[in-house]
Coordinates of C-alpha atoms in Angstrom, one line a residue:
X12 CA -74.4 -11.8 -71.7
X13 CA -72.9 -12.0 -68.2
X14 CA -69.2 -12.2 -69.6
X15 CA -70.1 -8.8 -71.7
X16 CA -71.4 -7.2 -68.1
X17 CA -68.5 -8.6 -66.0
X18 CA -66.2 -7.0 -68.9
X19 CA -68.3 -3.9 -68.8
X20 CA -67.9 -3.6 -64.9
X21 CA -63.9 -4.4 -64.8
X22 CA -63.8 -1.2 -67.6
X23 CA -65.5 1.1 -65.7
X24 CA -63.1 -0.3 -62.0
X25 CA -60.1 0.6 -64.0
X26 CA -61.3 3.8 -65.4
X27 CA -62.2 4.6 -61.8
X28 CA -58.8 3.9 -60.4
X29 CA -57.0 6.3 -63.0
X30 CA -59.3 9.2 -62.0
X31 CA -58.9 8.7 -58.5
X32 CA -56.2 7.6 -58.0
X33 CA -53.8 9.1 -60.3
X34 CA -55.9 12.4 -62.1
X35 CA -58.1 14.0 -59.5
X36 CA -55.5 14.4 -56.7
X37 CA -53.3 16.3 -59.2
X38 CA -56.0 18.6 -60.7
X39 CA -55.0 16.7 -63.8
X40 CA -57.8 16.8 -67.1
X41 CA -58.9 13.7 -69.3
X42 CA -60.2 14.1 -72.5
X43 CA -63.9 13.6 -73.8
X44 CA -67.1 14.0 -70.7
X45 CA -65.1 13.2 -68.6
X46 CA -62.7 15.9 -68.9
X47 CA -65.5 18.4 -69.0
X48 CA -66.7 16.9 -65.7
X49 CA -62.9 17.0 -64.3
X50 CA -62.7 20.9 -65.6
X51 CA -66.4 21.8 -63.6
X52 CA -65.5 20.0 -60.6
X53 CA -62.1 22.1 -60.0
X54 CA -63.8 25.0 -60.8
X55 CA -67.3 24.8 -59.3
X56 CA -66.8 21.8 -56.7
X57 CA -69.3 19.3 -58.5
X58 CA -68.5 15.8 -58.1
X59 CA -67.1 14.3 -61.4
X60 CA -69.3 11.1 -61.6
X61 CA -72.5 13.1 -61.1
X62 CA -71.5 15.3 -64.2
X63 CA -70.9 12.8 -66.5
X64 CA -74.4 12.0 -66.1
X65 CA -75.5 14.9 -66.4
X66 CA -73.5 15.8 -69.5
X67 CA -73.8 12.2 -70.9
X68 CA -77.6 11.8 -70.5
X69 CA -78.9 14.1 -73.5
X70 CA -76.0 12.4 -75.7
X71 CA -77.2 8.8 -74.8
X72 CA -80.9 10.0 -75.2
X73 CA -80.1 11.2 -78.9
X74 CA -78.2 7.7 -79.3
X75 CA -81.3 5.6 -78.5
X76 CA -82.2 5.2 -82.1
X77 CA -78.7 4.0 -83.5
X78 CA -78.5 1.0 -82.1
X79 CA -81.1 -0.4 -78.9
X80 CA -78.4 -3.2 -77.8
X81 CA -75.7 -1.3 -78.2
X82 CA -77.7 1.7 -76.3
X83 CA -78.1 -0.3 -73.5
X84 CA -74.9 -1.4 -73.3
X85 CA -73.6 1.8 -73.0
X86 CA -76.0 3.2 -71.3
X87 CA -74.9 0.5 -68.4
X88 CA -71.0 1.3 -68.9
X89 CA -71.8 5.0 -68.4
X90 CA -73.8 4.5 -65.7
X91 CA -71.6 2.2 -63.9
X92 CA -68.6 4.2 -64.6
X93 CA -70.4 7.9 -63.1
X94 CA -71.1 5.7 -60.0
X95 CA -67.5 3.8 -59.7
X96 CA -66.1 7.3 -60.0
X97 CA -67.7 8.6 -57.2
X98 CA -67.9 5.6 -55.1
X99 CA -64.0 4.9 -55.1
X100 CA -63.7 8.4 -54.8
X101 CA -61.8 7.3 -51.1
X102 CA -58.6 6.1 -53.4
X103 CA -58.2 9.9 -54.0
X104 CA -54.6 10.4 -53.2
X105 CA -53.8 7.4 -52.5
X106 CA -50.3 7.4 -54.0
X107 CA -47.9 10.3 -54.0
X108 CA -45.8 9.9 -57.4
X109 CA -44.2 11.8 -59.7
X110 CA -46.5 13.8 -61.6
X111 CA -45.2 12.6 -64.8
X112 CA -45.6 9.1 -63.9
X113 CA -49.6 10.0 -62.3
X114 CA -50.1 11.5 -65.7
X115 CA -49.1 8.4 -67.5
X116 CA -50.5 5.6 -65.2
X117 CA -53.6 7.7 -65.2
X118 CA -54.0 7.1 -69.2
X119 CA -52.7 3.8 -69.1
X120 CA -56.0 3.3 -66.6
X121 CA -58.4 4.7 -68.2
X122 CA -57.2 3.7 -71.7
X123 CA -57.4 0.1 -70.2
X124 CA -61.0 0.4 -69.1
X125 CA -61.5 2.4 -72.1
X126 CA -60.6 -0.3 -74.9
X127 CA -62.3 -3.5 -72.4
X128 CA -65.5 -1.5 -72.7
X129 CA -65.3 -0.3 -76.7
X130 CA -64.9 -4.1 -77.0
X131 CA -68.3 -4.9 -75.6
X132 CA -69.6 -1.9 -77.2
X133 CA -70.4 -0.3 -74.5
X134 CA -68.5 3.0 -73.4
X135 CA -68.0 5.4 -70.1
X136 CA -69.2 8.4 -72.3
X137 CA -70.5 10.6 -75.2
X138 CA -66.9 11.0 -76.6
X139 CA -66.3 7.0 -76.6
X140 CA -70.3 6.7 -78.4
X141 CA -69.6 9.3 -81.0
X142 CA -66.0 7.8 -81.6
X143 CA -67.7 4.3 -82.1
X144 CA -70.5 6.0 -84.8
X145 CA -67.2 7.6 -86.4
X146 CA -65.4 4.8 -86.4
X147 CA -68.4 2.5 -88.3
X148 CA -69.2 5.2 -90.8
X149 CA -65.5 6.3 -91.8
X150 CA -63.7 2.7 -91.3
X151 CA -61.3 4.6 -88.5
X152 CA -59.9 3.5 -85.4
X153 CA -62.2 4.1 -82.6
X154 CA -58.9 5.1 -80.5
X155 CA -57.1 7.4 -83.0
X156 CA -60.9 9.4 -82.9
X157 CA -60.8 9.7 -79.6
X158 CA -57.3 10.8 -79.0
X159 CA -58.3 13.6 -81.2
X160 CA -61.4 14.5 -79.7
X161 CA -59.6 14.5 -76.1
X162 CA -56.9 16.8 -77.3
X163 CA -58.9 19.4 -77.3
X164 CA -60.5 19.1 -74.3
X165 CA -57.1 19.4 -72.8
X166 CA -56.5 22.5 -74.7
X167 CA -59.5 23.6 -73.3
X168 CA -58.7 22.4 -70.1
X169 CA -55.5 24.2 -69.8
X170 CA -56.4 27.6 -70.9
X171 CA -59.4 27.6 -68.2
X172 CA -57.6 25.8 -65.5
X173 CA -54.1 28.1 -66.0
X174 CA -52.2 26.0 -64.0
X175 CA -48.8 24.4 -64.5
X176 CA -49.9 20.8 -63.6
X177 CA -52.5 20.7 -66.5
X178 CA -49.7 20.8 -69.4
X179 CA -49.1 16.8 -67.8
X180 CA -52.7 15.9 -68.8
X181 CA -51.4 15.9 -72.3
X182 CA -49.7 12.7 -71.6
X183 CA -52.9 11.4 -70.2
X184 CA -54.5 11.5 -73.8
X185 CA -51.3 10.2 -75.6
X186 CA -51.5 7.0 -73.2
X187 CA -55.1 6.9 -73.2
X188 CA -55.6 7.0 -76.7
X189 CA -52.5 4.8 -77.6
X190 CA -53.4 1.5 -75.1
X191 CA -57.2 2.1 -76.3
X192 CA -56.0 1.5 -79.4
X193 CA -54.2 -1.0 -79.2
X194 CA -57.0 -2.6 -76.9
X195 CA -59.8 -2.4 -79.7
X196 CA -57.6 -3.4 -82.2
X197 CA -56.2 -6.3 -80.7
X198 CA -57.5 -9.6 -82.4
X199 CA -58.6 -12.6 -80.4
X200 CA -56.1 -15.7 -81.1
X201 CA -56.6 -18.8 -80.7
X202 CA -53.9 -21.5 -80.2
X203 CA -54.6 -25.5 -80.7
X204 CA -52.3 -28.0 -79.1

């Protein structure tokens, strides 16, 4: 149980790292709730980690009844990752690089802490649940869902937002979805000597 919430914890660090560090100094969008949160704080000034709360809370609420364990372990990763966003918030702008290479480190991030989380069955959001109730009913691939899912949101994203950074958050969903994929699919070996 402890290894699950350790794993849960590191998730929701990394994910935090590639919004701060890499996404929110650029005005760069993510896919999923945390996209919309991204999109509303640019636009109205709200901070991101308080909106995916918001947002997430009625979604979680309507997920009580699929599964209780796997409810509350999502429950915590969302949680966790609202408050990790906001509380590493200080990284913001840490690094100046490329925007290219912000774009693409960002999704490697958050993919990372992405796919450790959907292994616990826990997620940072309502996009990562419904992916994982997707993925169960249709035999898919929790990431390929996502990646999907996240695409439009950038779409969105970029038509609201009009600027000419926000074409860059595309990559942000390509790498996202592609290491989250290969993160949930990723089978556990075991090696005797």
């Amino acid at each position: 149980m402890y290894k699950k919430l350790i794993a849960i914890g590191i998730g929701s660090v990394f994910v935090s790292i590639g919004i701060n560090v890499f996404i929110l100094p650029l005005q760069l969008v993510t896919g999923g709730i945390t996209g919309i949160s991204l999109i509303i704080n640019y636009l109205l000034g709200y901070k991101v980690g308080v909106m995916i709360f918001c947002l997430n809370l009625p979604i979680y609420l309507l997920a009580l009844g699929f599964n209780r364990s796997y409810f509350l372990n999502a429950i915590y990763g969302m949680v966790l990752s609202a408050v990790m966003i906001d509380l590493l918030f200080p990284l913001h702008g840490m690094f100046h690089l490329p925007i290219i290479l912000s774009a693409c480190l960002g999704g490697v991030f958050n993919g990372i802490g992405t796919g450790i989380m959907l292994r616990q069955h826990a997620s940072q959001g309502g996009v990562d649940l419904f992916s994982l109730i997707l993925a169960k009913w249709l035999s898919l691939n929790p990431g390929i869902i996502i990646l999907v899912i996240d695409a439009s949101i950038i779409i969105s994203g970029i038509l609201l937002l009009q600027n000419d950074t926000a074409i860059y958050s595309l990559f942000i969903v390509v790498c996202s979805g592609i290491v989250t994929s290969l993160i949930t699919s990723f089978k556990r070996i075991i090696v005797y000597v």
